PDB file of C-alpha atoms and ligand atoms in Angstrom:
ATOM      1  CA  MET A 680       0.000   0.000   0.000  1.00 89.00           C
ATOM      2  CA  THR A 681       1.252   3.468  -0.925  1.00 93.00           C
ATOM      3  CA  THR A 682       1.836   5.718   2.101  1.00 97.00           C
ATOM      4  CA  PHE A 683       1.476   9.473   2.481  1.00 98.00           C
ATOM      5  CA  ASP A 684       5.251   9.747   3.027  1.00 97.00           C
ATOM      6  CA  GLU A 685       5.828   8.063  -0.336  1.00 98.00           C
ATOM      7  CA  ILE A 686       3.391  10.419  -2.100  1.00 98.00           C
ATOM      8  CA  LYS A 687       5.134  13.393  -0.462  1.00 98.00           C
ATOM      9  CA  SER A 688       8.538  12.242  -1.721  1.00 97.00           C
ATOM     10  CA  SER A 689       7.138  11.703  -5.229  1.00 97.00           C
ATOM     11  CA  PHE A 690       5.622  15.215  -5.373  1.00 97.00           C
ATOM     12  CA  PRO A 691       7.714  17.327  -2.951  1.00 97.00           C
ATOM     13  CA  SER A 692       6.635  20.714  -4.330  1.00 96.00           C
ATOM     14  CA  LEU A 693       2.919  19.836  -4.680  1.00 98.00           C
ATOM     15  CA  PHE A 694       2.693  17.976  -1.367  1.00 98.00           C
ATOM     16  CA  PRO A 695       5.382  19.441   0.916  1.00 97.00           C
ATOM     17  CA  GLU A 696       6.756  17.708   3.990  1.00 96.00           C
ATOM     18  CA  SER A 697       5.045  20.378   6.165  1.00 96.00           C
ATOM     19  CA  ALA A 698       1.538  19.480   4.923  1.00 98.00           C
ATOM     20  CA  ARG A 699      -0.544  17.993   7.723  1.00 98.00           C
ATOM     21  CA  VAL A 700      -2.038  14.527   7.295  1.00 98.00           C
ATOM     22  CA  GLU A 701      -4.885  13.751   9.668  1.00 98.00           C
ATOM     23  CA  CYS A 702      -6.398  10.600   8.235  1.00 98.00           C
ATOM     24  CA  GLY A 703      -5.536   6.943   7.648  1.00 98.00           C
ATOM     25  CA  GLU A 704      -2.935   5.736   5.130  1.00 98.00           C
ATOM     26  CA  GLY A 705      -5.611   3.961   3.092  1.00 98.00           C
ATOM     27  CA  TRP A 706      -6.398   7.234   1.340  1.00 98.00           C
ATOM     28  CA  ALA A 707      -2.829   8.091   0.318  1.00 98.00           C
ATOM     29  CA  GLY A 708      -3.322   6.498  -3.118  1.00 98.00           C
ATOM     30  CA  ILE A 709      -6.322   8.765  -3.800  1.00 98.00           C
ATOM     31  CA  VAL A 710      -4.177  11.852  -3.117  1.00 98.00           C
ATOM     32  CA  GLY A 711      -1.448  10.401  -5.337  1.00 98.00           C
ATOM     33  CA  ARG A 712      -3.902  10.159  -8.247  1.00 97.00           C
ATOM     34  CA  VAL A 713      -4.924  13.823  -7.800  1.00 97.00           C
ATOM     35  CA  LEU A 714      -1.284  14.908  -7.868  1.00 98.00           C
ATOM     36  CA  GLU A 715      -0.524  12.743 -10.911  1.00 97.00           C
ATOM     37  CA  ARG A 716      -3.334  14.493 -12.798  1.00 96.00           C
ATOM     38  CA  ILE A 717      -2.089  17.962 -11.783  1.00 97.00           C
ATOM     39  CA  ALA A 718       1.521  17.106 -12.641  1.00 97.00           C
ATOM     40  CA  ALA A 719       0.429  15.698 -16.013  1.00 96.00           C
ATOM     41  CA  THR A 720      -1.406  18.900 -17.029  1.00 95.00           C
ATOM     42  CA  PRO A 721       1.200  21.128 -18.694  1.00 95.00           C
ATOM     43  CA  GLY A 722       1.877  24.304 -16.715  1.00 94.00           C
ATOM     44  CA  LEU A 723      -0.964  23.782 -14.218  1.00 95.00           C
ATOM     45  CA  ALA A 724       1.169  23.155 -11.126  1.00 95.00           C
ATOM     46  CA  GLU A 725       3.532  26.063 -11.839  1.00 95.00           C
ATOM     47  CA  MET A 726       0.967  28.622 -12.947  1.00 96.00           C
ATOM     48  CA  SER A 727      -1.542  27.890 -10.171  1.00 96.00           C
ATOM     49  CA  HIS A 728       1.198  27.773  -7.477  1.00 97.00           C
ATOM     50  CA  PHE A 729      -0.524  24.631  -6.241  1.00 97.00           C
ATOM     51  CA  ARG A 730       0.407  23.001  -2.961  1.00 97.00           C
ATOM     52  CA  ILE A 731      -1.461  20.808  -0.490  1.00 98.00           C
ATOM     53  CA  LEU A 732      -1.808  22.326   2.978  1.00 98.00           C
ATOM     54  CA  SER A 733      -3.555  19.428   4.671  1.00 98.00           C
ATOM     55  CA  VAL A 734      -5.393  16.179   4.118  1.00 98.00           C
ATOM     56  CA  ARG A 735      -7.877  15.227   6.785  1.00 98.00           C
ATOM     57  CA  GLN A 736     -10.828  13.058   7.621  1.00 97.00           C
ATOM     58  CA  ASP A 737     -14.003  15.045   8.206  1.00 95.00           C
ATOM     59  CA  LEU A 738     -17.467  13.503   8.760  1.00 93.00           C
ATOM     60  CA  GLY A 739     -16.010  10.176   7.621  1.00 95.00           C
ATOM     61  CA  PHE A 740     -14.581  11.189   4.267  1.00 96.00           C
ATOM     62  CA  MET A 741     -11.388  12.833   3.011  1.00 98.00           C
ATOM     63  CA  LYS A 742     -10.948  16.574   2.592  1.00 97.00           C
ATOM     64  CA  ILE A 743      -7.967  18.058   0.771  1.00 97.00           C
ATOM     65  CA  ASP A 744      -7.117  21.649   1.657  1.00 97.00           C
ATOM     66  CA  ALA A 745      -4.835  23.241  -0.905  1.00 97.00           C
ATOM     67  CA  GLY A 746      -3.392  26.627  -1.692  1.00 96.00           C
ATOM     68  CA  TYR A 747      -3.536  27.843  -5.306  1.00 96.00           C
ATOM     69  CA  ASP A 748      -4.352  30.822  -7.448  1.00 96.00           C
ATOM     70  CA  GLY A 749      -8.166  31.121  -7.456  1.00 94.00           C
ATOM     71  CA  ILE A 750      -8.436  31.508 -11.235  1.00 95.00           C
ATOM     72  CA  TYR A 751      -7.608  27.784 -11.499  1.00 94.00           C
ATOM     73  CA  GLU A 752     -10.598  26.796  -9.355  1.00 93.00           C
ATOM     74  CA  ASP A 753     -12.457  25.314 -12.344  1.00 91.00           C
ATOM     75  CA  SER A 754      -9.552  23.016 -13.225  1.00 91.00           C
ATOM     76  CA  LEU A 755      -8.719  21.951  -9.685  1.00 95.00           C
ATOM     77  CA  ARG A 756     -12.021  21.798  -7.805  1.00 91.00           C
ATOM     78  CA  PRO A 757     -13.394  18.792  -9.762  1.00 92.00           C
ATOM     79  CA  LEU A 758     -10.248  16.812  -8.882  1.00 95.00           C
ATOM     80  CA  PHE A 759     -10.781  17.411  -5.146  1.00 95.00           C
ATOM     81  CA  LEU A 760     -14.448  16.455  -5.425  1.00 94.00           C
ATOM     82  CA  LEU A 761     -13.595  13.242  -7.255  1.00 96.00           C
ATOM     83  CA  ALA A 762     -11.038  12.444  -4.529  1.00 97.00           C
ATOM     84  CA  GLU A 763     -13.634  13.127  -1.853  1.00 97.00           C
ATOM     85  CA  PHE A 764     -16.137  10.739  -3.428  1.00 97.00           C
ATOM     86  CA  ARG A 765     -13.475   8.068  -3.931  1.00 98.00           C
ATOM     87  CA  SER A 766     -12.712   8.288  -0.196  1.00 98.00           C
ATOM     88  CA  ARG A 767     -16.362   7.480   0.550  1.00 97.00           C
ATOM     89  CA  VAL A 768     -15.875   4.057  -1.061  1.00 97.00           C
ATOM     90  CA  THR A 769     -12.255   3.368  -0.004  1.00 98.00           C
ATOM     91  CA  CYS A 770     -11.224   1.936   3.382  1.00 98.00           C
ATOM     92  CA  GLU A 771      -9.336   4.628   5.306  1.00 98.00           C
ATOM     93  CA  GLU A 772      -7.154   1.946   6.918  1.00 97.00           C
ATOM     94  CA  CYS A 773      -6.012  -0.130   3.942  1.00 97.00           C
ATOM     95  CA  GLY A 774      -7.202   1.430   0.657  1.00 97.00           C
ATOM     96  CA  GLN A 775      -9.381  -1.549  -0.301  1.00 97.00           C
ATOM     97  CA  PRO A 776     -13.003  -1.027  -1.383  1.00 97.00           C
ATOM     98  CA  GLY A 777     -15.184  -0.059   1.560  1.00 97.00           C
ATOM     99  CA  HIS A 778     -18.223   1.962   2.457  1.00 97.00           C
ATOM    100  CA  MET A 779     -19.417   4.391   5.073  1.00 96.00           C
ATOM    101  CA  ARG A 780     -20.260   2.834   8.418  1.00 96.00           C
ATOM    102  CA  SER A 781     -21.536   4.436  11.536  1.00 93.00           C
ATOM    103  CA  THR A 782     -20.671   3.704  15.165  1.00 88.00           C
ATOM    104  CA  ASN A 783     -22.181   5.730  17.996  1.00 87.00           C
ATOM    105  CA  GLY A 784     -22.943   8.482  15.502  1.00 87.00           C
ATOM    106  CA  TRP A 785     -19.375   8.597  14.139  1.00 92.00           C
ATOM    107  CA  LYS A 786     -19.055   7.953  10.424  1.00 95.00           C
ATOM    108  CA  ARG A 787     -16.063   6.207   8.922  1.00 96.00           C
ATOM    109  CA  CYS A 788     -15.291   4.430   5.688  1.00 97.00           C
ATOM    110  CA  ARG A 789     -14.043   0.874   6.205  1.00 97.00           C
ATOM    111  CA  CYS A 790     -13.732  -2.432   4.375  1.00 98.00           C
ATOM    112  CA  ASP A 791     -15.258  -5.498   6.026  1.00 97.00           C
ATOM    113  CA  GLU A 792     -11.903  -6.546   7.458  1.00 97.00           C
ATOM    114  CA  HIS A 793     -11.368  -3.214   9.247  1.00 97.00           C
ATOM    115  CA  SER A 794     -14.933  -2.930  10.498  1.00 96.00           C
ATOM    116  CA  THR A 795     -16.166  -3.816  13.957  1.00 94.00           C
ATOM    117  CA  PRO A 796     -18.657  -6.737  14.054  1.00 94.00           C
ATOM    118  CA  GLU A 797     -21.435  -4.197  14.454  1.00 94.00           C
ATOM    119  CA  GLU A 798     -20.236  -2.151  11.443  1.00 95.00           C
ATOM    120  CA  ARG A 799     -19.922  -5.305   9.332  1.00 96.00           C
ATOM    121  CA  GLU A 800     -23.704  -5.696   9.553  1.00 96.00           C
ATOM    122  CA  GLN A 801     -24.215  -2.291   7.909  1.00 96.00           C
ATOM    123  CA  PRO A 802     -24.857  -2.512   4.144  1.00 95.00           C
ATOM    124  CA  PRO A 803     -23.521   0.070   1.682  1.00 94.00           C
ATOM    125  CA  ARG A 804     -25.736   3.090   1.230  1.00 92.00           C
ATOM    126  CA  PRO A 805     -27.561   3.265  -2.127  1.00 94.00           C
ATOM    127  CA  ALA A 806     -25.514   4.495  -5.098  1.00 94.00           C
ATOM    128  CA  TRP A 807     -27.597   7.670  -5.523  1.00 96.00           C
ATOM    129  CA  THR A 808     -26.407   8.983  -2.138  1.00 95.00           C
ATOM    130  CA  LEU A 809     -22.910   9.518  -3.624  1.00 95.00           C
ATOM    131  CA  GLY A 810     -23.732  12.960  -4.929  1.00 95.00           C
ATOM    132  CA  ARG A 811     -24.807  16.470  -4.084  1.00 92.00           C
ATOM    133  CA  ASP A 812     -26.872  19.206  -5.609  1.00 93.00           C
ATOM    134  CA  THR A 813     -24.879  22.048  -7.181  1.00 91.00           C
ATOM    135  CA  ILE A 814     -25.732  25.152  -9.190  1.00 89.00           C
ATOM    136  CA  LYS A 815     -25.129  23.096 -12.353  1.00 91.00           C
ATOM    137  CA  GLY A 816     -27.430  20.268 -11.248  1.00 94.00           C
ATOM    138  CA  PHE A 817     -27.057  17.062  -9.229  1.00 96.00           C
ATOM    139  CA  LEU A 818     -23.401  16.081  -9.289  1.00 95.00           C
ATOM    140  CA  TRP A 819     -23.170  12.308  -8.941  1.00 97.00           C
ATOM    141  CA  TYR A 820     -20.239   9.982  -8.461  1.00 97.00           C
ATOM    142  CA  ASP A 821     -20.692   7.092 -10.865  1.00 96.00           C
ATOM    143  CA  GLN A 822     -18.671   4.502  -8.964  1.00 94.00           C
ATOM    144  CA  ALA A 823     -18.678   1.936 -11.796  1.00 93.00           C
ATOM    145  CA  ALA A 824     -17.232   4.482 -14.251  1.00 95.00           C
ATOM    146  CA  ASP A 825     -15.168   6.208 -11.503  1.00 95.00           C
ATOM    147  CA  GLU A 826     -16.236   9.643 -12.691  1.00 95.00           C
ATOM    148  CA  LEU A 827     -18.379  12.589 -11.655  1.00 95.00           C
ATOM    149  CA  ARG A 828     -21.231  13.690 -13.854  1.00 96.00           C
ATOM    150  CA  ILE A 829     -24.301  15.902 -13.737  1.00 96.00           C
ATOM    151  CA  VAL A 830     -27.476  13.802 -13.639  1.00 97.00           C
ATOM    152  CA  ASP A 831     -30.747  15.331 -14.909  1.00 95.00           C
ATOM    153  CA  ASP A 832     -32.961  12.266 -14.535  1.00 96.00           C
ATOM    154  CA  LEU A 833     -32.594  11.608 -10.805  1.00 97.00           C
ATOM    155  CA  ALA A 834     -34.868   8.559 -10.914  1.00 97.00           C
ATOM    156  CA  SER A 835     -32.380   6.933 -13.297  1.00 96.00           C
ATOM    157  CA  ILE A 836     -29.819   6.634 -10.487  1.00 97.00           C
ATOM    158  CA  GLY A 837     -32.400   5.181  -8.124  1.00 97.00           C
ATOM    159  CA  MET A 838     -33.181   8.290  -6.089  1.00 97.00           C
ATOM    160  CA  PRO A 839     -36.516   7.850  -4.283  1.00 97.00           C
ATOM    161  CA  THR A 840     -39.355  10.172  -5.308  1.00 97.00           C
ATOM    162  CA  ASP A 841     -39.512  12.037  -1.984  1.00 97.00           C
ATOM    163  CA  PHE A 842     -35.808  12.962  -2.245  1.00 96.00           C
ATOM    164  CA  ILE A 843     -36.294  14.132  -5.858  1.00 96.00           C
ATOM    165  CA  HIS A 844     -39.136  16.367  -4.688  1.00 96.00           C
ATOM    166  CA  ARG A 845     -37.008  17.679  -1.834  1.00 95.00           C
ATOM    167  CA  ILE A 846     -34.170  18.623  -4.221  1.00 94.00           C
ATOM    168  CA  LYS A 847     -36.519  20.271  -6.717  1.00 93.00           C
ATOM    169  CA  LYS A 848     -38.168  22.263  -3.925  1.00 94.00           C
ATOM    170  CA  ALA A 849     -34.793  23.453  -2.606  1.00 92.00           C
ATOM    171  CA  ARG A 850     -33.933  24.734  -6.104  1.00 90.00           C
ATOM    172  CA  GLU A 851     -37.023  26.949  -6.339  1.00 88.00           C
TER     173      GLU A 851
HETATM  174 ZN1  LIG B1425      -9.566  -1.971   5.212  1.00 67.48          ZN
END
């Protein structure tokens, strides 16, 4: 399993030694993929002055805090969102497929092996819950395709009717 220290040594200017890591090593690979994409886009890292400030677990999933020139928001923000959704289906301990579990009100993403017996009984949440409403529409993480996309027909991803109504009402 790739560790955060290894990712830092691979991308020392994008992910400096001083960046704080406050989550499990299972998510290091997700951060590595974000940095590979940034490094592979010509000029992006240099022109945006990108650097990670911290990576942390918040409400059970991974949040990347980064410093960069705001005019690059449109290129960088989708990468952080994709990373966040990947962390919702990746065990924070080991990086294997997992899903969000809840113990005493605390949420955490774990594989079966790293779950408590009680957590192991908890099934994955439905696929449609891996998304959020945005000004462009409902942004959904298609786990099978491993990509984010805007979904217009919310019933097509299995969202129950009462949730569809709730979203449409909130948009009014
Ligand atoms: Zn695990």
